[in-house]
Tab-separated table of C-alpha atoms and ligand atoms in Angstrom:
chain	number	residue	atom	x	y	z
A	1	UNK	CA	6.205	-6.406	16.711
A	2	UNK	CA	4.427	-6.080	13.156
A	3	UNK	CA	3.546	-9.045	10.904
A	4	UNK	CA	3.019	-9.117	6.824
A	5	UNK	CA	1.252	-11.900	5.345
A	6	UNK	CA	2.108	-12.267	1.612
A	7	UNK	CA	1.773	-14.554	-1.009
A	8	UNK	CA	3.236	-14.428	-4.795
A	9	UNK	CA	1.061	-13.811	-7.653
A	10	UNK	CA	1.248	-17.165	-9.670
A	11	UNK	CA	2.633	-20.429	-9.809
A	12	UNK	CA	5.704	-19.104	-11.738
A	13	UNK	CA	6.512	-16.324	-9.977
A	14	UNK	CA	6.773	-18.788	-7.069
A	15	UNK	CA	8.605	-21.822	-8.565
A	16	UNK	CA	11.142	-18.564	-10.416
A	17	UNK	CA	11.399	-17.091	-6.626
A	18	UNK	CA	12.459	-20.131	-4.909
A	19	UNK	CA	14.774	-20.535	-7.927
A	20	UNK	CA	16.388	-17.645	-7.230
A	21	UNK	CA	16.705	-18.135	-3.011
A	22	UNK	CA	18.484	-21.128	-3.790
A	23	UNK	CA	15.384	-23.934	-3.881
A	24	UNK	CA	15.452	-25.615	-6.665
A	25	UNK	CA	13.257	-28.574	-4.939
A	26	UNK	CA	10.400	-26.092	-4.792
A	27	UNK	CA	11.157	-24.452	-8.202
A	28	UNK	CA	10.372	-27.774	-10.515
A	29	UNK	CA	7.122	-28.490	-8.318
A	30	UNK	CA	3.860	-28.024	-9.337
A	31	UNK	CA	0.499	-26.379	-7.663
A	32	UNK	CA	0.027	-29.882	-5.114
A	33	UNK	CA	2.966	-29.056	-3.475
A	34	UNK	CA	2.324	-25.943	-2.966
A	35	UNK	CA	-1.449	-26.503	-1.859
A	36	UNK	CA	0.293	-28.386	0.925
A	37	UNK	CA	3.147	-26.641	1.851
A	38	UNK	CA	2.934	-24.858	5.452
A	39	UNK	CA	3.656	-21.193	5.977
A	40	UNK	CA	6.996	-20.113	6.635
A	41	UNK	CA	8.291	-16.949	8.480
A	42	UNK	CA	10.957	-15.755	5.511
A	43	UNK	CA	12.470	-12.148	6.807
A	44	UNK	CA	12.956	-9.713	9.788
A	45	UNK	CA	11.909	-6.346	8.565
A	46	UNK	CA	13.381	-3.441	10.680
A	47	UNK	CA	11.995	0.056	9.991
A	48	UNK	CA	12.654	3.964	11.235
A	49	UNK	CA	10.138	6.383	10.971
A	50	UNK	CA	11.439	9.900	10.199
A	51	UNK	CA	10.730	10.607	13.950
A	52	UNK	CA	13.338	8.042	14.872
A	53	UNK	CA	11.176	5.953	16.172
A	54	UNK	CA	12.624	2.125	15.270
A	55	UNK	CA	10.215	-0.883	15.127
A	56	UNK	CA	11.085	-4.253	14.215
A	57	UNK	CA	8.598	-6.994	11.956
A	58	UNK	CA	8.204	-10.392	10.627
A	59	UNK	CA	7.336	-11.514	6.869
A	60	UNK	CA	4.911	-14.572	6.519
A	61	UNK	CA	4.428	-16.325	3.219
A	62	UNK	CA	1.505	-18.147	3.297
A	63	UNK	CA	2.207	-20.023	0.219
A	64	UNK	CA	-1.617	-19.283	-1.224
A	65	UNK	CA	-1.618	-18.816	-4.964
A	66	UNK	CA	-4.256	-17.367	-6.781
A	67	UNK	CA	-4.152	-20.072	-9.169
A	68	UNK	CA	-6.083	-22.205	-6.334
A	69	UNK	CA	-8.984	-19.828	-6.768
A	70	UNK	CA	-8.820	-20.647	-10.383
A	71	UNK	CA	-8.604	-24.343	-10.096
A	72	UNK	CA	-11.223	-23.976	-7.490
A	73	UNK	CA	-8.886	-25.157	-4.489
A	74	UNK	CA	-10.710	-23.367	-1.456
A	75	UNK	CA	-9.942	-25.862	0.969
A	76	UNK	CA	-6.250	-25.410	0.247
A	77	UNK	CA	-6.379	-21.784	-0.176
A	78	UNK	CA	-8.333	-20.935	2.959
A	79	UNK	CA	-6.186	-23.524	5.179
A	80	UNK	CA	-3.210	-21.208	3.654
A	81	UNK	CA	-4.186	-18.363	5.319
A	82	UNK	CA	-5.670	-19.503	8.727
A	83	UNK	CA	-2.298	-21.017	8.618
A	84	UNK	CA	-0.314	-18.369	7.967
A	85	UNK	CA	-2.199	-15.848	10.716
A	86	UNK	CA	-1.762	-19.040	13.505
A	87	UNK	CA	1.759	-18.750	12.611
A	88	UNK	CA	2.056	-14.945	12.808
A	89	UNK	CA	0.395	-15.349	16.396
A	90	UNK	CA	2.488	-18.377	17.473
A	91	UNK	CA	5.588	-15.923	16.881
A	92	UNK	CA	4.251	-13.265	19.501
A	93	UNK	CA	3.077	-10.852	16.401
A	94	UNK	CA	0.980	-8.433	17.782
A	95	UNK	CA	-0.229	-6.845	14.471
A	96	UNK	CA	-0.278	-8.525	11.308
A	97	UNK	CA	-1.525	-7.023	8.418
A	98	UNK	CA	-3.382	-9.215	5.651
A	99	UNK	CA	-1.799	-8.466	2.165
A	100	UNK	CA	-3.172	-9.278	-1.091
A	101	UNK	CA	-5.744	-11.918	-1.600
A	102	UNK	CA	-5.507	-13.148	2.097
A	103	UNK	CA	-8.275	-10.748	3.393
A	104	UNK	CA	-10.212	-11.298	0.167
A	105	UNK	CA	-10.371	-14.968	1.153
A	106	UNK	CA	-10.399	-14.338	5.106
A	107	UNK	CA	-14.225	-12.517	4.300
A	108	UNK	CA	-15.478	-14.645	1.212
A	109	UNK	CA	-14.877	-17.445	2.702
A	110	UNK	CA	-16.106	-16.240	6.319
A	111	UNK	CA	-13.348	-17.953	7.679
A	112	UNK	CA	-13.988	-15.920	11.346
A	113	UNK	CA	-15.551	-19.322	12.017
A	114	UNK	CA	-12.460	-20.775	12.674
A	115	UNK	CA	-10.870	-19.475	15.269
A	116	UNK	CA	-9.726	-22.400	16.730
A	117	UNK	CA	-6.434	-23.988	14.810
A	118	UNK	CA	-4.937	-27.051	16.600
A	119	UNK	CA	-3.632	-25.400	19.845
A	120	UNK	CA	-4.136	-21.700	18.662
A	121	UNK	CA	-6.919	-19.658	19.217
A	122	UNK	CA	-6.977	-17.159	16.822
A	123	UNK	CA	-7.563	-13.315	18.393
A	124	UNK	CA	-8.793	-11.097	15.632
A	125	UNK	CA	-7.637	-8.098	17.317
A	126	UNK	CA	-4.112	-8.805	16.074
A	127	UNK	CA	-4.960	-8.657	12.329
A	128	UNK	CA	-5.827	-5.698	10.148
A	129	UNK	CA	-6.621	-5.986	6.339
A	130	UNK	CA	-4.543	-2.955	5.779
A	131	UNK	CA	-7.434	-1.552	3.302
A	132	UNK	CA	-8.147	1.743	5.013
A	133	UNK	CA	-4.309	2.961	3.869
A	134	UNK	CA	-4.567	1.407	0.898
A	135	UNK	CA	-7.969	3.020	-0.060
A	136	UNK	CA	-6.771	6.334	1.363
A	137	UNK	CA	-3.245	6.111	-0.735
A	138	UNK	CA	-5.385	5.306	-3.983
A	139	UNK	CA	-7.493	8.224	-3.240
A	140	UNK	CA	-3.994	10.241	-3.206
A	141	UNK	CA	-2.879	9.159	-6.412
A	142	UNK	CA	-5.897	10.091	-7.748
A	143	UNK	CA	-5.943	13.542	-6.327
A	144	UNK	CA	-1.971	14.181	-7.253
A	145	UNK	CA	-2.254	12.341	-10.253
A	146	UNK	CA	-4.701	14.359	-11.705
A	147	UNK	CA	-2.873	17.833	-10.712
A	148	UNK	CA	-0.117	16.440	-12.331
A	149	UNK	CA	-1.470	15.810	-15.783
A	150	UNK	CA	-4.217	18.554	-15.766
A	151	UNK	CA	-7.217	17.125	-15.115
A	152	UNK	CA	-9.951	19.158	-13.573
A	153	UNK	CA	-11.293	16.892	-10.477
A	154	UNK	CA	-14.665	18.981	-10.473
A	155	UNK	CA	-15.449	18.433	-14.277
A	156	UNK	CA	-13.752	14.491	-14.231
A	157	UNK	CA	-15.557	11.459	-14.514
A	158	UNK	CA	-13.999	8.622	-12.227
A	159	UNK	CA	-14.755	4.786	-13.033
A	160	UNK	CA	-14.058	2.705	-9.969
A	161	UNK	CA	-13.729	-0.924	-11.603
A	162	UNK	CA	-14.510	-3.350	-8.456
A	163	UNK	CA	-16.667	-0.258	-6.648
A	164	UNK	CA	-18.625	-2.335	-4.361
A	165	UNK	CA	-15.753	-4.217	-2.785
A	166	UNK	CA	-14.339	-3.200	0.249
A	167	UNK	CA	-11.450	-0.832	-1.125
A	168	UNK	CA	-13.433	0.475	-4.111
A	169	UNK	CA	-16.175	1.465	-1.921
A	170	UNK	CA	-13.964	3.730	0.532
A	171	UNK	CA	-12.557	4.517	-2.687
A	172	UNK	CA	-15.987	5.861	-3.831
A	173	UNK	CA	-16.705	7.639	-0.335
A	174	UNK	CA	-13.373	9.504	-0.562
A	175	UNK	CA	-14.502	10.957	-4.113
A	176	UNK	CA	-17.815	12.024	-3.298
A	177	UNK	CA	-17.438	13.557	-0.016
A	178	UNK	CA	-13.936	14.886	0.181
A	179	UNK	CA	-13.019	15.604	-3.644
A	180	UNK	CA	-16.678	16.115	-5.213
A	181	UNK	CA	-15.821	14.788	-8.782
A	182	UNK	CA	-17.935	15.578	-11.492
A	183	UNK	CA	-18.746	11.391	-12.085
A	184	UNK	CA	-18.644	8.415	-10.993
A	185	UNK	CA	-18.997	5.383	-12.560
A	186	UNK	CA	-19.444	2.173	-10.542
A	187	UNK	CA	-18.113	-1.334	-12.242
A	188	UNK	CA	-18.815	-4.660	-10.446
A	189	UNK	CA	-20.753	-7.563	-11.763
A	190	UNK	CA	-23.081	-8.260	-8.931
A	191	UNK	CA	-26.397	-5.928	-9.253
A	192	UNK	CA	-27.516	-5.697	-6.341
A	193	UNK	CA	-24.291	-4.684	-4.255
A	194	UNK	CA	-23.853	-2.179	-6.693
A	195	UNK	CA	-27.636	-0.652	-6.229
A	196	UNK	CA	-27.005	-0.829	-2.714
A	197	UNK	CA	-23.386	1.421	-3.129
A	198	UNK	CA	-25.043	3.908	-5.278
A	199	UNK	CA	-27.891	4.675	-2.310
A	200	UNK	CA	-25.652	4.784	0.093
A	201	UNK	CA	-23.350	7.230	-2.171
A	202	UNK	CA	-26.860	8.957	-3.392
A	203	UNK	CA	-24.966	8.867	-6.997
A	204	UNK	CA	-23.088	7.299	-9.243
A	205	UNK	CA	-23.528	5.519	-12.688
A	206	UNK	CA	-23.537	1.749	-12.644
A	207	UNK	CA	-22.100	0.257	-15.913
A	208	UNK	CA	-20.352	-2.563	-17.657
A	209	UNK	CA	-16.333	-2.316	-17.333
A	210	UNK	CA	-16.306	-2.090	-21.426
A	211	UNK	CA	-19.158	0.536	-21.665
A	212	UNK	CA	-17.593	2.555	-18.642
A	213	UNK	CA	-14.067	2.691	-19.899
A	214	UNK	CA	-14.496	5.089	-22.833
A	215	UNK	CA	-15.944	7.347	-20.289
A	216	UNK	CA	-13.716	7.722	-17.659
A	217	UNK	CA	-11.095	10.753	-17.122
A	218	UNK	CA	-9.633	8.616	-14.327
A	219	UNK	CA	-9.413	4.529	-14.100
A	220	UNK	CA	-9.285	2.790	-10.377
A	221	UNK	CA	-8.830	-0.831	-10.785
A	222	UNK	CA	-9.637	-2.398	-7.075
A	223	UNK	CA	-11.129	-5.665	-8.415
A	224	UNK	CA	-10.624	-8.790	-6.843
A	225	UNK	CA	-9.491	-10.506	-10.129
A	226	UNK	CA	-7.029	-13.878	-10.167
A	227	UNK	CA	-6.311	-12.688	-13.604
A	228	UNK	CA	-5.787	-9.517	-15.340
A	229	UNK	CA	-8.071	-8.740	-18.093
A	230	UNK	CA	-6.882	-7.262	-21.719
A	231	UNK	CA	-7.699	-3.471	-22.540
A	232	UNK	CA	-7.558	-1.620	-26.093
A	233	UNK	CA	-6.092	1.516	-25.641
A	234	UNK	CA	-7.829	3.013	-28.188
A	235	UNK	CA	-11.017	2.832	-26.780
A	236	UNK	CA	-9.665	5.016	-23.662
A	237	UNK	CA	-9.975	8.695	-23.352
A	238	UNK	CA	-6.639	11.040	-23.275
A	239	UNK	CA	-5.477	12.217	-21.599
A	240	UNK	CA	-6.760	9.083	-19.419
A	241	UNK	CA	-5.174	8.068	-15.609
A	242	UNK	CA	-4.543	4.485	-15.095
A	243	UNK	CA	-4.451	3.342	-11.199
A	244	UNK	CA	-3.968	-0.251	-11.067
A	245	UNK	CA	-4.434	-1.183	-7.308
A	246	UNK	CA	-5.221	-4.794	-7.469
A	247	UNK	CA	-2.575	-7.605	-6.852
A	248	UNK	CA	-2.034	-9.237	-9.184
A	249	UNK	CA	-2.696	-6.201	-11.339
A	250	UNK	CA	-5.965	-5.609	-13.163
A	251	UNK	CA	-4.190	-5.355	-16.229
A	252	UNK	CA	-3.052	-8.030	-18.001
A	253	UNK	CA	-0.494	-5.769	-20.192
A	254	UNK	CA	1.228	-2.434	-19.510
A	255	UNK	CA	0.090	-0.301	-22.057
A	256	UNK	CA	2.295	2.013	-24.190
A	257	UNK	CA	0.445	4.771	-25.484
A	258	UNK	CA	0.389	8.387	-25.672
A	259	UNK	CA	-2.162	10.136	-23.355
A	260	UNK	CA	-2.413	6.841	-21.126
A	261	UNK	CA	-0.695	7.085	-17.657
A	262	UNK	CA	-0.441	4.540	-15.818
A	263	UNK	CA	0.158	4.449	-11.622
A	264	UNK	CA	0.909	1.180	-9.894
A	265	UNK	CA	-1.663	1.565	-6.917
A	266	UNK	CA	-1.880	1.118	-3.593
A	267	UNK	CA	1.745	1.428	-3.046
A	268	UNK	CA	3.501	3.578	-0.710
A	269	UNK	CA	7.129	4.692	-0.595
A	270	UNK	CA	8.994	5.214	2.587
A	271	UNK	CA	11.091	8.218	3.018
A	272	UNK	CA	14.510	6.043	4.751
A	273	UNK	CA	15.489	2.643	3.471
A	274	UNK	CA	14.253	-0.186	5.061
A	275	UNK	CA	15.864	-3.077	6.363
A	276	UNK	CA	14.430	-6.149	4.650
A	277	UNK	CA	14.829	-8.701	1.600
A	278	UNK	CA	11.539	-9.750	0.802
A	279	UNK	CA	10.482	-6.724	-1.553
A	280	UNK	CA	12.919	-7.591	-3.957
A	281	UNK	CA	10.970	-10.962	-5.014
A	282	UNK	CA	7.828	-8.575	-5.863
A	283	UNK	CA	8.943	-6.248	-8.560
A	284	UNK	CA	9.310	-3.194	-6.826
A	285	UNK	CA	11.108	-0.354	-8.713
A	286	UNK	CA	13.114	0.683	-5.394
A	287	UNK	CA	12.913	-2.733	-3.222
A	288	UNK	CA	14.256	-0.839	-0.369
A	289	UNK	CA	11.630	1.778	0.602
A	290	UNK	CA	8.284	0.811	-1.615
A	291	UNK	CA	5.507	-1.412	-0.380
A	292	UNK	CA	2.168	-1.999	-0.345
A	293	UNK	CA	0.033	0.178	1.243
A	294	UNK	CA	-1.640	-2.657	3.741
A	295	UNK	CA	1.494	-3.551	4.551
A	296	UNK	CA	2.577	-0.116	5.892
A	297	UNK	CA	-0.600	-0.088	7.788
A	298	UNK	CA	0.621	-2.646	10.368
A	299	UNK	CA	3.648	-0.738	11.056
A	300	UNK	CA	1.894	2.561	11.191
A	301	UNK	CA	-0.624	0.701	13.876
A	302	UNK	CA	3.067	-0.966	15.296
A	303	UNK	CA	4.182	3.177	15.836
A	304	UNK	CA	1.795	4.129	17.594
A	305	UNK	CA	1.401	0.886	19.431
A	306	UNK	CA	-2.428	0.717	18.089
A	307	UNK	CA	-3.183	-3.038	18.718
A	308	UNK	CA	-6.300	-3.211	17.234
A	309	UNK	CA	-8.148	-4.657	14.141
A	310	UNK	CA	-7.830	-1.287	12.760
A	311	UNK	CA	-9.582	-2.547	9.397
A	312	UNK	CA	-11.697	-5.345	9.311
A	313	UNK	CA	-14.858	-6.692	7.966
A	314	UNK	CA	-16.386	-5.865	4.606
A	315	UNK	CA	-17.405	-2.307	3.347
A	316	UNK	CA	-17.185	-0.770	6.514
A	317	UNK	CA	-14.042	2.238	5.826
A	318	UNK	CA	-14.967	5.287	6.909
A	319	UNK	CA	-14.286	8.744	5.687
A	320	UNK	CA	-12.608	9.427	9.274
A	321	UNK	CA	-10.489	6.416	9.434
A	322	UNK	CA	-8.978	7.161	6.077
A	323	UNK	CA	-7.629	10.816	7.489
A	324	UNK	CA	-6.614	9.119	10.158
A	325	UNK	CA	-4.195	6.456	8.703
A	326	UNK	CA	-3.332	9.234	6.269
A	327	UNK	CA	-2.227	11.905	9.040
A	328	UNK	CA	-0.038	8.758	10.924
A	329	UNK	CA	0.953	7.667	7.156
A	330	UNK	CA	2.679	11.294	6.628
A	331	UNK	CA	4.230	11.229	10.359
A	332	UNK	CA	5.837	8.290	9.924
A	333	UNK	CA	7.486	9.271	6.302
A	334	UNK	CA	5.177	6.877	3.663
A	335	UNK	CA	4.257	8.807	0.898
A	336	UNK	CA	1.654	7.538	-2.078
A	337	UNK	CA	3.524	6.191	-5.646
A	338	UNK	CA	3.659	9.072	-8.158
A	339	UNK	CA	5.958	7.792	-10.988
A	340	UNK	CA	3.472	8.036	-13.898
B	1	NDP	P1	-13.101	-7.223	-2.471
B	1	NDP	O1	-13.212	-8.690	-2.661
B	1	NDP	O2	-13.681	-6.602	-1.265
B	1	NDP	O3	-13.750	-6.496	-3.740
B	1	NDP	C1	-13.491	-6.863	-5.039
B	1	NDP	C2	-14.365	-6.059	-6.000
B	1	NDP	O4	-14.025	-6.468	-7.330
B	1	NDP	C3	-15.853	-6.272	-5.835
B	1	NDP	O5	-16.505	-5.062	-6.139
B	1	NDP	C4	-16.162	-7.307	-6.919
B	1	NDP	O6	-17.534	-7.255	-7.255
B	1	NDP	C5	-15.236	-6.812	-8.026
B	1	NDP	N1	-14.876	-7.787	-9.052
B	1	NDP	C6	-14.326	-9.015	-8.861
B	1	NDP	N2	-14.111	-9.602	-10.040
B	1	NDP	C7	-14.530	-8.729	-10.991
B	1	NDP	C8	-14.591	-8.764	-12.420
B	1	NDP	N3	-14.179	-9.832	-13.090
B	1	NDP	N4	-15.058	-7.669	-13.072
B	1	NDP	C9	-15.476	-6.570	-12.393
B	1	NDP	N5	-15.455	-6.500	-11.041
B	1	NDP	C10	-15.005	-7.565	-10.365
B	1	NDP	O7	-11.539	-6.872	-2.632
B	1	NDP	P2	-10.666	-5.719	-1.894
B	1	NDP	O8	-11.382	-4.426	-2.020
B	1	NDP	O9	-10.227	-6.186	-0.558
B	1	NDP	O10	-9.333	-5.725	-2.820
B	1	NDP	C11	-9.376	-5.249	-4.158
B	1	NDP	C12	-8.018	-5.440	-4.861
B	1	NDP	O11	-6.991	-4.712	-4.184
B	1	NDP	C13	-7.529	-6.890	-4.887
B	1	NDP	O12	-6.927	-7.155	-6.135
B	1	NDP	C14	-6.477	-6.928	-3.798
B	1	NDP	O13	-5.527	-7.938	-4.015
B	1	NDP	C15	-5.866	-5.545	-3.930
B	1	NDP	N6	-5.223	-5.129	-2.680
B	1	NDP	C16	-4.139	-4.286	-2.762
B	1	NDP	C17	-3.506	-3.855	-1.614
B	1	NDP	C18	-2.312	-2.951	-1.615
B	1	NDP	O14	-1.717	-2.751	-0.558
B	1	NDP	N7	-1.942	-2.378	-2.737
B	1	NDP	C19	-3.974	-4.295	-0.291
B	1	NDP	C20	-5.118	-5.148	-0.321
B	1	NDP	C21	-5.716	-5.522	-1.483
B	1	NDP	P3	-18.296	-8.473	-8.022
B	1	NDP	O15	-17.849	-9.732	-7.365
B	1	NDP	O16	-19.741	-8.138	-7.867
B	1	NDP	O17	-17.835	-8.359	-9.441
């Protein structure tokens, strides 16, 4: 069986959500309660691959919200998650992937110390951040979205905003040694991971998000932000390509201009329906077959019965484990998002 650990993006999505499933009790409470509310298992997903194959998976909410990053809650938001994978393994899961902030808090906050919760220790081996699909799906939409609109790969220059984290770097890897693009500009705040990327990539330009935007042909957001920040359009290039893979999105606004395309990244749409009702609560344009990319990589590992930490750790995606997921990612019927 496959696990998902989720969490909403804010407070009010959550309090509008448990409106809507009929919890009015949770809707009128504020961020206390839900710094203290356990984890709850909230849907049985059942899936078919377009080989037939059937598997069958849990949903965990972990009730995290990024808004206890902001108001500087770590004890809360870290208990959230080592709560919410205890859980996952309590209920026999056997692959669980980490979605959203949950792995971004699992490795800042080096929570592999803490294996031990009550009566549960935790094995590691049933938990995958789900970043090597989500990398390699990005890296599709970049490849498909520039065919589509026309721009030359080999002449482009790509900023990755949030390069030295551990998508964006895989990100980077993917452009440099399977697609050769013309440039690549490298946006992070921290110096000295970002002088370290560019050796290990022997290129890249490392710039300020504002000086690289004007720049860039294509646009990967993979930053780890609680918030998302404001962008002038005009300041963009056009025909420019948009790919906002971070949750909650990069972007604070969707922009509406002519020349600016914009991809919701990181998401991956299944070729049959699938059997679940938690999708609905997250926006998805079809709830019944799109999902996020890390997601789908616990029930690709669930298919082929891959119980293994597939991705784990920090920077450490490889070229080869991207084809991989991607080969098992086509098998199985997920293709990337392409509605520009
Ligand atoms: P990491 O924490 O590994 O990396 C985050 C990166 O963002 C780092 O390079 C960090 O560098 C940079 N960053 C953070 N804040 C800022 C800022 N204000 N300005 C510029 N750069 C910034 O995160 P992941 O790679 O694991 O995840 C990246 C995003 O992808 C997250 O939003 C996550 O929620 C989303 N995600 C989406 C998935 C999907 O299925 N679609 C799956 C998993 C994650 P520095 O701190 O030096 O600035």
């Amino acid at each position: 069986m496959f696990g998902l650990i989720g969490h909403l993006t804010s407070l009010e999505h959550a309090q509008s959500v448990a409106r809507d499933l009929g919890y009015p009790e949770y809707a009128d409470q504020g961020l206390d309660f839900w710094c203290s509310a356990p984890p709850q298992i909230v849907d049985t997903i059942k899936v078919t691959s377009i080989t037939g194959q059937k598997i069958e998976g849990k949903y965990v909410e972990s009730c995290f919200l990024p808004e206890m990053l902001a108001a500087r809650r770590i004890k809360a938001a870290t208990r959230k998650i080592i709560n919410a994978m205890a859980h996952a393994q309590k209920n026999g899961i056997d692959i669980t992937a980490l979605g959203g902030f949950s792995s971004i808090i699992f490795e800042n906050f080096n929570l592999q110390k803490l294996k031990q919760i009550r009566n549960i220790t935790l094995e590691f081996k049933r938990f995958t951040t789900g970043n090597t699909h989500t990398a390699y799906i990005i890296c599709k939409q970049v490849e498909l979205g520039a065919e589509k609109l026309g721009i030359d790969l080999s002449k482009a220059t790509v900023a990755i905003c949030g390069a030295t984290g551990d998508i964006g770097s895989a990100v980077c890897r993917w452009l440099n040694t399977k697609i050769g693009v013309a440039e690549l500009l490298l946006v992070a705040r921290e110096q000295e991971r970002l002088k370290a990327l560019q050796g290990e990539l022997g290129r890249g330009k490392i710039l300020d998000l504002y000086d690289a935007l004007p720049l860039a042909d294509i646009i990967v957001w993979v930053a780890s932000m609680p918030k998302g920040v404001e962008i002038d359009p005009k300041v963009l290039k056009k025909p420019c390509l948009l790919i906002d893979g971070g949750y909650p999105k990069n972007m604070a606004t969707k922009i509406q201009q002519s020349g600016i395309y914009i991809l919701n990244g990181g998401i991956v749409e299944h070729s049959l329906d699938i059997d679940w009702k938690i999708m609905n609560i997250v926006n998805m344009d079809v709830p019944g077959r799109q999902l996020f990319a890390c997601f789908a990589e616990s029930m690709l590992l669930e298919f082929e019965k891959l119980y293994t930490n597939f991705s784990w750790g920090r920077n450490q995606i490889t070229v080869e484990n991207m084809e991989l997921i991607g080969k098992l990612s086509v098998k199985h019927g997920f293709k990337p998002l392409m509605s520009l």
